[in-house]
Amino acid sequence: MQELTSVAHTSRTVAVIGAGIGGAAAALALNKAGVDVQLYDQAPAFAEVGGTILIDSYTVGVLREMGVAEEVLAVTAPVDEVEMRHMNGEFILKSKIPDVTDLGVDVQGRTGFRELFGIQRSDLHAVLLRHLPDERTHTNKKLVRVLDQGSFVEAEFEDGTIIRPDVLIGADGIRSAVRRLLVDVEAESAGVVICRSLATADVLPDDWANDRMRRWQHKTDDGGSVNALFAPTRGGRYVGVDVSLYGGDQLLDLEVGNIVPLERLLSCFPDDADPVVLDALRASVVEIRAYPLRDLPEVQSWTSSRVALVGDAAHAMRPLLGQGANQAIQDAYELARCLADPIAVEEALNVYEEARAPFVKAIARAAREFRPDYVALLQGPPASGS
């Protein structure tokens, strides 16, 4: 990993559109490098919704370069392995967590097993924003127009504000307005819904340590499946509980972030579903919310002469490999490193895209082709006992 210089060798100005994980990380990395950066979001206040996510040791290294790793790790929980069960609770196997190469991504240097940490998306987001000066953050800024003028970018917001930075970064998610400047690509329904919740760790049986991912799976008669995933978070005091639905009642009538009626969600499970899963959903300390997944066709170009995309705006991916937030943060770091260099803007953006795109596109393809039944992909012989 190349270091992030602490003093930029350039006076260029950068605007980041979108203050989710990728946007906040980009703004933080640029500010850390000494680049004049401003962060804009259309929401009235900065907030990050969502559930428990996983960050890996490589991302922790990136966060360390940004100066926030220890603060982030303080609200994580180590994830040592993954344990697989049938939905009725019958144990299948447990395994160390294979790295992305072993999950179908062809890239050198990423073999063996991953070290993972469970964290609430909102906790990670809060740490990133906490290290950004207030004068560099702006809310209630909905982008309505953006033009790459060759030597600068002109962007206009709904309130009439116009900015003209040297570089504009689109971190505005899967429905990115900035992306439309580069390519006409829109996301499509993936036919999958993930319902996210959070429970205290005491929902686990007394003899279960909250130190691993636990996944339950059940194939339905229509060829779909119902799956539950537990992951430790917040120092092991909590467990993130996700339910993914393929086929059947996928709750597709609910919008992103809508509250899921508990009884409707419970009705998606088979009659012999493990009570550990059902009781954890009943004991959720937050509203259970639905997140219908969308597939973004591969974006061929992430950059123009003055505009670059990061995170979901460039490569929104299904969460089955646990790589969305990781790759957004790594995008942000690499882009900041390039823009802090005195080379010309267009060259800097080209270097960024050449460094990131092949690897990330491979991960996005693997995540899209991934199936919820991935027992066969877990390395090593099944362990005896639970």
Coordinates of C-alpha atoms in Angstrom, one line a residue:
M1 CA 0.0 0.0 0.0
Q2 CA 1.4 3.4 -1.0
E3 CA 1.4 6.0 1.7
L4 CA -1.0 9.0 1.7
T5 CA 1.2 12.1 1.6
S6 CA 0.4 14.5 4.4
V7 CA 1.1 17.6 2.3
A8 CA -0.4 17.8 -1.1
H9 CA 1.9 19.0 -3.9
T10 CA -1.0 20.8 -5.6
S11 CA -3.4 23.6 -5.0
R12 CA -6.3 22.0 -6.9
T13 CA -9.8 22.1 -5.4
V14 CA -12.1 19.1 -5.2
A15 CA -15.8 18.7 -4.5
V16 CA -17.3 15.4 -3.4
I17 CA -21.0 14.8 -4.1
G18 CA -22.6 12.3 -1.7
A19 CA -21.6 11.8 1.9
G20 CA -22.1 8.1 2.4
I21 CA -19.2 5.8 3.3
G22 CA -17.4 6.4 0.0
G23 CA -17.9 10.1 -0.1
A24 CA -17.0 10.7 3.6
A25 CA -13.8 8.5 3.1
A26 CA -12.8 10.4 0.0
A27 CA -13.2 13.8 1.7
L28 CA -11.3 12.6 4.8
A29 CA -8.5 11.1 2.7
L30 CA -8.2 14.3 0.6
N31 CA -8.3 16.5 3.7
K32 CA -5.6 14.3 5.3
A33 CA -3.5 14.8 2.2
G34 CA -3.8 18.5 2.3
V35 CA -6.1 18.9 -0.7
D36 CA -8.8 21.6 -0.6
V37 CA -11.9 19.5 -0.5
Q38 CA -15.6 20.2 0.2
L39 CA -18.2 17.5 0.9
Y40 CA -21.9 18.0 -0.3
D41 CA -25.0 15.9 0.5
Q42 CA -28.6 16.4 -0.4
A43 CA -29.9 15.3 3.0
P44 CA -30.8 17.9 5.7
A45 CA -28.3 16.2 8.1
F46 CA -25.5 13.7 7.6
A47 CA -26.7 10.2 8.4
E48 CA -25.9 6.7 7.3
V49 CA -28.5 4.0 7.6
G50 CA -28.0 0.3 7.1
G51 CA -27.0 -2.6 9.3
T52 CA -23.9 -4.6 10.2
I53 CA -21.1 -4.7 7.6
L54 CA -17.7 -6.3 7.5
I55 CA -14.4 -4.5 6.9
D56 CA -11.2 -6.5 6.2
S57 CA -7.6 -6.1 7.4
Y58 CA -6.6 -4.3 4.1
T59 CA -9.3 -1.7 4.7
V60 CA -8.1 -1.3 8.3
G61 CA -4.7 -0.5 6.8
V62 CA -6.2 2.2 4.6
L63 CA -8.1 3.6 7.6
R64 CA -4.8 3.7 9.5
E65 CA -3.3 5.8 6.8
M66 CA -6.3 8.2 7.2
G67 CA -5.6 8.3 11.0
V68 CA -8.9 6.7 12.1
A69 CA -8.2 3.0 12.4
E70 CA -8.0 2.7 16.1
E71 CA -11.2 4.7 16.6
V72 CA -13.0 2.5 14.0
L73 CA -11.6 -0.8 15.6
A74 CA -13.0 0.3 19.0
V75 CA -16.5 -0.2 17.7
T76 CA -15.9 -3.4 15.8
A77 CA -15.9 -7.0 16.8
P78 CA -13.5 -9.6 15.3
V79 CA -15.0 -12.2 13.0
D80 CA -12.9 -15.3 13.2
E81 CA -14.8 -17.8 11.0
V82 CA -18.1 -18.6 9.4
E83 CA -20.5 -21.3 10.6
M84 CA -23.1 -22.8 8.3
R85 CA -26.4 -24.4 9.4
H86 CA -29.6 -25.5 7.8
M87 CA -32.5 -23.3 8.6
N88 CA -33.7 -25.9 11.2
G89 CA -30.5 -25.3 13.1
E90 CA -28.7 -28.5 12.0
F91 CA -25.0 -27.8 11.9
I92 CA -23.2 -28.2 8.5
L93 CA -19.7 -26.9 8.8
K94 CA -17.5 -24.1 10.0
S95 CA -14.5 -22.6 8.2
K96 CA -12.1 -19.8 8.2
I97 CA -13.3 -17.0 5.8
P98 CA -11.7 -17.4 2.4
D99 CA -10.3 -14.4 0.6
V100 CA -11.8 -13.0 -2.6
T101 CA -9.5 -15.0 -4.9
D102 CA -11.0 -18.2 -3.5
L103 CA -14.5 -16.8 -4.1
G104 CA -14.0 -16.4 -7.8
V105 CA -11.9 -13.2 -8.2
D106 CA -8.7 -13.6 -10.1
V107 CA -6.2 -11.3 -8.5
Q108 CA -2.6 -11.8 -7.4
G109 CA -1.8 -11.5 -3.7
R110 CA -5.3 -12.2 -2.3
T111 CA -5.3 -15.9 -1.4
G112 CA -5.8 -17.7 1.9
F113 CA -8.1 -16.3 4.5
R114 CA -9.4 -12.9 5.5
E115 CA -9.4 -11.2 8.8
L116 CA -12.7 -9.5 9.2
F117 CA -14.3 -7.1 11.7
G118 CA -18.1 -6.5 12.1
I119 CA -19.2 -2.9 12.4
Q120 CA -22.4 -0.9 12.2
R121 CA -22.4 1.1 9.0
S122 CA -23.6 4.1 11.1
D123 CA -20.7 3.8 13.5
L124 CA -18.1 3.7 10.7
H125 CA -19.8 6.7 9.0
A126 CA -19.8 8.7 12.2
V127 CA -16.0 8.2 12.7
L128 CA -15.2 9.3 9.2
L129 CA -17.3 12.4 9.5
R130 CA -16.1 13.3 13.0
H131 CA -12.6 13.8 11.6
L132 CA -13.7 16.3 8.9
P133 CA -13.8 20.0 9.8
D134 CA -17.3 21.4 9.8
E135 CA -16.4 24.1 7.3
R136 CA -15.7 21.4 4.7
T137 CA -19.2 19.7 5.0
H138 CA -22.5 21.0 3.5
T139 CA -26.0 19.6 3.8
N140 CA -29.2 20.3 1.9
K141 CA -27.3 20.4 -1.4
K142 CA -29.2 18.4 -4.0
L143 CA -27.3 18.3 -7.3
V144 CA -29.4 19.3 -10.3
R145 CA -26.8 20.0 -13.0
V146 CA -23.1 19.2 -13.6
L147 CA -20.9 20.0 -16.6
D148 CA -17.3 19.0 -17.2
Q149 CA -15.9 22.2 -18.7
G150 CA -12.5 20.8 -19.5
S151 CA -10.5 23.0 -17.1
F152 CA -13.0 22.8 -14.3
V153 CA -16.4 21.4 -13.4
E154 CA -19.5 23.4 -12.9
A155 CA -22.1 22.0 -10.6
E156 CA -25.4 23.6 -9.6
F157 CA -27.6 22.6 -6.6
E158 CA -31.3 22.9 -6.1
D159 CA -30.9 25.9 -3.9
G160 CA -29.2 27.8 -6.7
T161 CA -25.7 27.4 -5.3
I162 CA -23.1 27.0 -8.1
I163 CA -19.6 25.6 -7.5
R164 CA -16.6 25.4 -9.9
P165 CA -14.1 23.0 -8.5
D166 CA -11.1 21.7 -10.4
V167 CA -12.3 18.1 -9.8
L168 CA -15.7 16.6 -8.9
I169 CA -16.0 13.2 -7.3
G170 CA -19.3 11.4 -7.7
A171 CA -19.9 9.4 -4.5
D172 CA -23.7 9.7 -4.8
G173 CA -24.6 6.0 -4.8
I174 CA -26.2 3.5 -7.1
R175 CA -28.6 6.2 -8.5
S176 CA -25.7 8.5 -9.1
A177 CA -26.5 11.8 -10.8
V178 CA -22.8 12.4 -11.5
R179 CA -22.5 9.1 -13.3
R180 CA -25.0 10.2 -15.9
L181 CA -22.4 12.7 -17.1
L182 CA -20.1 9.8 -18.0
V183 CA -22.4 7.0 -19.1
D184 CA -26.1 6.2 -19.4
V185 CA -26.3 3.2 -17.1
E186 CA -29.1 2.6 -14.6
A187 CA -29.5 -0.1 -12.0
E188 CA -32.1 -2.9 -12.3
S189 CA -33.9 -4.9 -9.6
A190 CA -31.9 -7.9 -8.6
G191 CA -35.0 -9.8 -7.3
V192 CA -33.5 -10.1 -3.8
V193 CA -34.3 -8.3 -0.6
I194 CA -32.2 -8.0 2.5
C195 CA -33.8 -7.2 5.8
R196 CA -31.5 -5.7 8.4
S197 CA -31.9 -5.7 12.2
L198 CA -29.7 -5.6 15.4
A199 CA -30.0 -7.5 18.6
T200 CA -28.1 -7.7 21.9
A201 CA -25.7 -10.7 22.0
D202 CA -27.8 -12.3 24.8
V203 CA -30.1 -13.6 22.1
L204 CA -27.5 -16.3 21.4
P205 CA -27.5 -19.6 23.3
D206 CA -25.3 -19.4 26.4
D207 CA -22.7 -21.7 24.9
W208 CA -22.3 -19.7 21.7
A209 CA -19.5 -17.2 21.5
N210 CA -20.3 -14.0 19.5
D211 CA -17.1 -14.3 17.6
R212 CA -18.1 -15.5 14.1
M213 CA -20.5 -15.2 11.3
R214 CA -23.4 -17.7 11.5
R215 CA -25.4 -18.4 8.4
W216 CA -28.6 -20.4 8.1
Q217 CA -30.0 -21.4 4.7
H218 CA -33.2 -22.9 3.4
K219 CA -34.1 -23.6 -0.2
T220 CA -37.7 -23.0 -1.1
D221 CA -39.9 -25.1 -3.4
D222 CA -39.9 -22.3 -6.0
G223 CA -36.1 -22.5 -6.4
G224 CA -35.5 -19.5 -4.2
S225 CA -34.1 -19.4 -0.6
V226 CA -34.5 -17.8 2.8
N227 CA -31.2 -17.1 4.5
A228 CA -30.2 -15.6 7.9
L229 CA -26.8 -14.2 8.7
F230 CA -25.6 -13.2 12.2
A231 CA -22.4 -11.1 12.6
P232 CA -20.8 -9.7 15.8
T233 CA -20.5 -6.0 16.2
R234 CA -19.9 -3.2 18.8
G235 CA -17.3 -5.1 20.8
G236 CA -19.3 -8.3 20.7
R237 CA -22.1 -6.8 22.7
Y238 CA -24.5 -6.9 19.7
V239 CA -25.2 -9.1 16.8
G240 CA -26.3 -7.9 13.4
V241 CA -29.1 -10.0 12.0
D242 CA -29.7 -10.0 8.3
V243 CA -32.4 -12.0 6.4
S244 CA -32.0 -12.4 2.6
L245 CA -35.0 -13.5 0.5
Y246 CA -34.7 -15.0 -2.9
G247 CA -38.1 -16.0 -4.5
G248 CA -41.4 -16.1 -2.6
D249 CA -42.5 -13.0 -0.8
Q250 CA -39.5 -10.8 -1.4
L251 CA -41.1 -7.7 0.1
L252 CA -40.4 -6.0 -3.2
D253 CA -43.3 -3.7 -2.6
L254 CA -41.3 -2.0 0.1
E255 CA -38.9 0.9 -0.8
V256 CA -35.3 1.0 0.4
G257 CA -35.2 1.5 4.1
N258 CA -39.0 0.8 4.7
I259 CA -39.9 -0.8 8.0
V260 CA -40.7 -4.5 7.6
P261 CA -43.8 -5.8 9.5
L262 CA -42.3 -8.5 11.8
E263 CA -45.1 -11.0 11.3
R264 CA -44.8 -10.7 7.5
L265 CA -41.0 -11.4 7.7
L266 CA -41.5 -14.3 10.1
S267 CA -44.0 -15.8 7.7
C268 CA -41.2 -16.2 5.1
F269 CA -39.5 -18.8 7.2
P270 CA -40.3 -22.6 7.2
D271 CA -42.2 -24.1 10.0
D272 CA -39.1 -25.7 11.5
A273 CA -37.0 -22.6 11.4
D274 CA -34.4 -22.4 14.2
P275 CA -35.9 -20.5 17.2
V276 CA -32.5 -18.7 17.6
V277 CA -33.1 -16.8 14.3
L278 CA -36.8 -16.1 15.0
D279 CA -36.2 -14.9 18.5
A280 CA -33.4 -12.6 17.4
L281 CA -35.7 -10.9 15.0
R282 CA -38.4 -10.6 17.6
A283 CA -35.7 -9.0 20.0
S284 CA -34.4 -6.5 17.5
V285 CA -33.4 -3.2 19.2
V286 CA -34.0 -1.3 16.0
E287 CA -36.8 -1.2 13.4
I288 CA -36.2 -4.0 10.9
R289 CA -35.8 -2.4 7.5
A290 CA -35.9 -3.7 3.9
Y291 CA -33.2 -3.1 1.4
P292 CA -34.2 -4.4 -2.1
L293 CA -31.0 -5.1 -4.0
R294 CA -30.3 -3.6 -7.4
D295 CA -27.8 -4.7 -10.0
L296 CA -25.7 -2.0 -11.7
P297 CA -24.5 -3.0 -15.1
E298 CA -20.7 -2.7 -15.4
V299 CA -19.7 0.9 -15.8
Q300 CA -17.1 1.0 -18.5
S301 CA -15.6 4.4 -17.6
W302 CA -15.3 5.8 -14.1
T303 CA -13.6 9.1 -15.1
S304 CA -13.6 12.0 -17.5
S305 CA -11.1 14.8 -17.7
R306 CA -12.3 16.3 -14.4
V307 CA -14.8 13.9 -12.9
A308 CA -14.4 10.6 -11.1
L309 CA -16.7 8.0 -9.5
V310 CA -16.1 6.1 -6.3
G311 CA -18.1 3.4 -4.4
D312 CA -21.6 2.5 -5.5
A313 CA -21.7 5.2 -8.1
A314 CA -19.0 3.3 -10.0
H315 CA -19.5 -0.3 -9.0
A316 CA -22.5 -1.0 -6.8
M317 CA -22.3 -4.7 -5.9
R318 CA -24.4 -7.2 -4.0
P319 CA -23.3 -7.6 -0.4
L320 CA -22.8 -11.4 -0.5
L321 CA -19.0 -11.0 -0.5
G322 CA -18.9 -8.3 2.1
Q323 CA -16.9 -6.0 -0.1
G324 CA -19.1 -2.9 -0.9
A325 CA -17.8 -0.7 1.9
N326 CA -14.3 -2.0 1.7
Q327 CA -14.0 -1.2 -2.0
A328 CA -15.5 2.3 -1.6
I329 CA -13.0 3.1 1.1
Q330 CA -10.1 1.7 -0.9
D331 CA -11.4 3.7 -4.0
A332 CA -11.4 6.9 -1.8
Y333 CA -7.8 6.3 -0.6
E334 CA -6.4 5.6 -4.0
L335 CA -8.1 8.6 -5.6
A336 CA -6.9 10.9 -2.9
R337 CA -3.4 9.6 -3.3
C338 CA -3.5 10.3 -7.0
L339 CA -5.1 13.8 -6.7
A340 CA -2.5 14.8 -4.1
D341 CA 0.2 14.2 -6.7
P342 CA 1.4 17.2 -8.8
I343 CA 0.6 15.4 -12.1
A344 CA -2.2 16.8 -14.3
V345 CA -5.7 16.1 -13.2
E346 CA -6.6 13.9 -16.2
E347 CA -3.5 11.8 -15.7
A348 CA -4.3 11.5 -12.0
L349 CA -7.8 10.3 -12.7
N350 CA -6.5 7.8 -15.3
V351 CA -4.0 6.4 -12.8
Y352 CA -6.8 6.0 -10.3
E353 CA -9.1 4.1 -12.7
E354 CA -6.3 1.9 -14.0
A355 CA -5.3 1.0 -10.5
R356 CA -8.8 0.2 -9.2
A357 CA -11.2 -0.7 -12.0
P358 CA -10.0 -4.2 -13.1
F359 CA -9.9 -5.6 -9.5
V360 CA -13.2 -4.0 -8.4
K361 CA -15.1 -4.9 -11.5
A362 CA -14.0 -8.5 -11.0
I363 CA -15.3 -8.4 -7.4
A364 CA -18.6 -6.9 -8.6
R365 CA -19.0 -9.7 -11.2
A366 CA -18.3 -12.3 -8.6
A367 CA -20.8 -10.9 -6.2
R368 CA -23.5 -10.8 -8.8
E369 CA -22.8 -14.4 -9.8
F370 CA -22.6 -15.6 -6.3
R371 CA -25.3 -17.9 -5.0
P372 CA -26.6 -17.9 -1.4
D373 CA -25.7 -21.6 -1.1
Y374 CA -21.9 -21.3 -0.8
V375 CA -21.0 -24.2 1.5
A376 CA -19.0 -25.8 -1.3
L377 CA -16.8 -22.7 -1.6
L378 CA -15.7 -22.7 2.0
Q379 CA -12.2 -24.0 2.2
G380 CA -10.9 -26.8 4.4
P381 CA -12.6 -29.9 5.7
P382 CA -15.8 -29.6 7.7
A383 CA -15.1 -29.3 11.4
S384 CA -16.7 -31.8 13.7
G385 CA -19.2 -30.4 16.2
S386 CA -20.5 -26.9 16.5

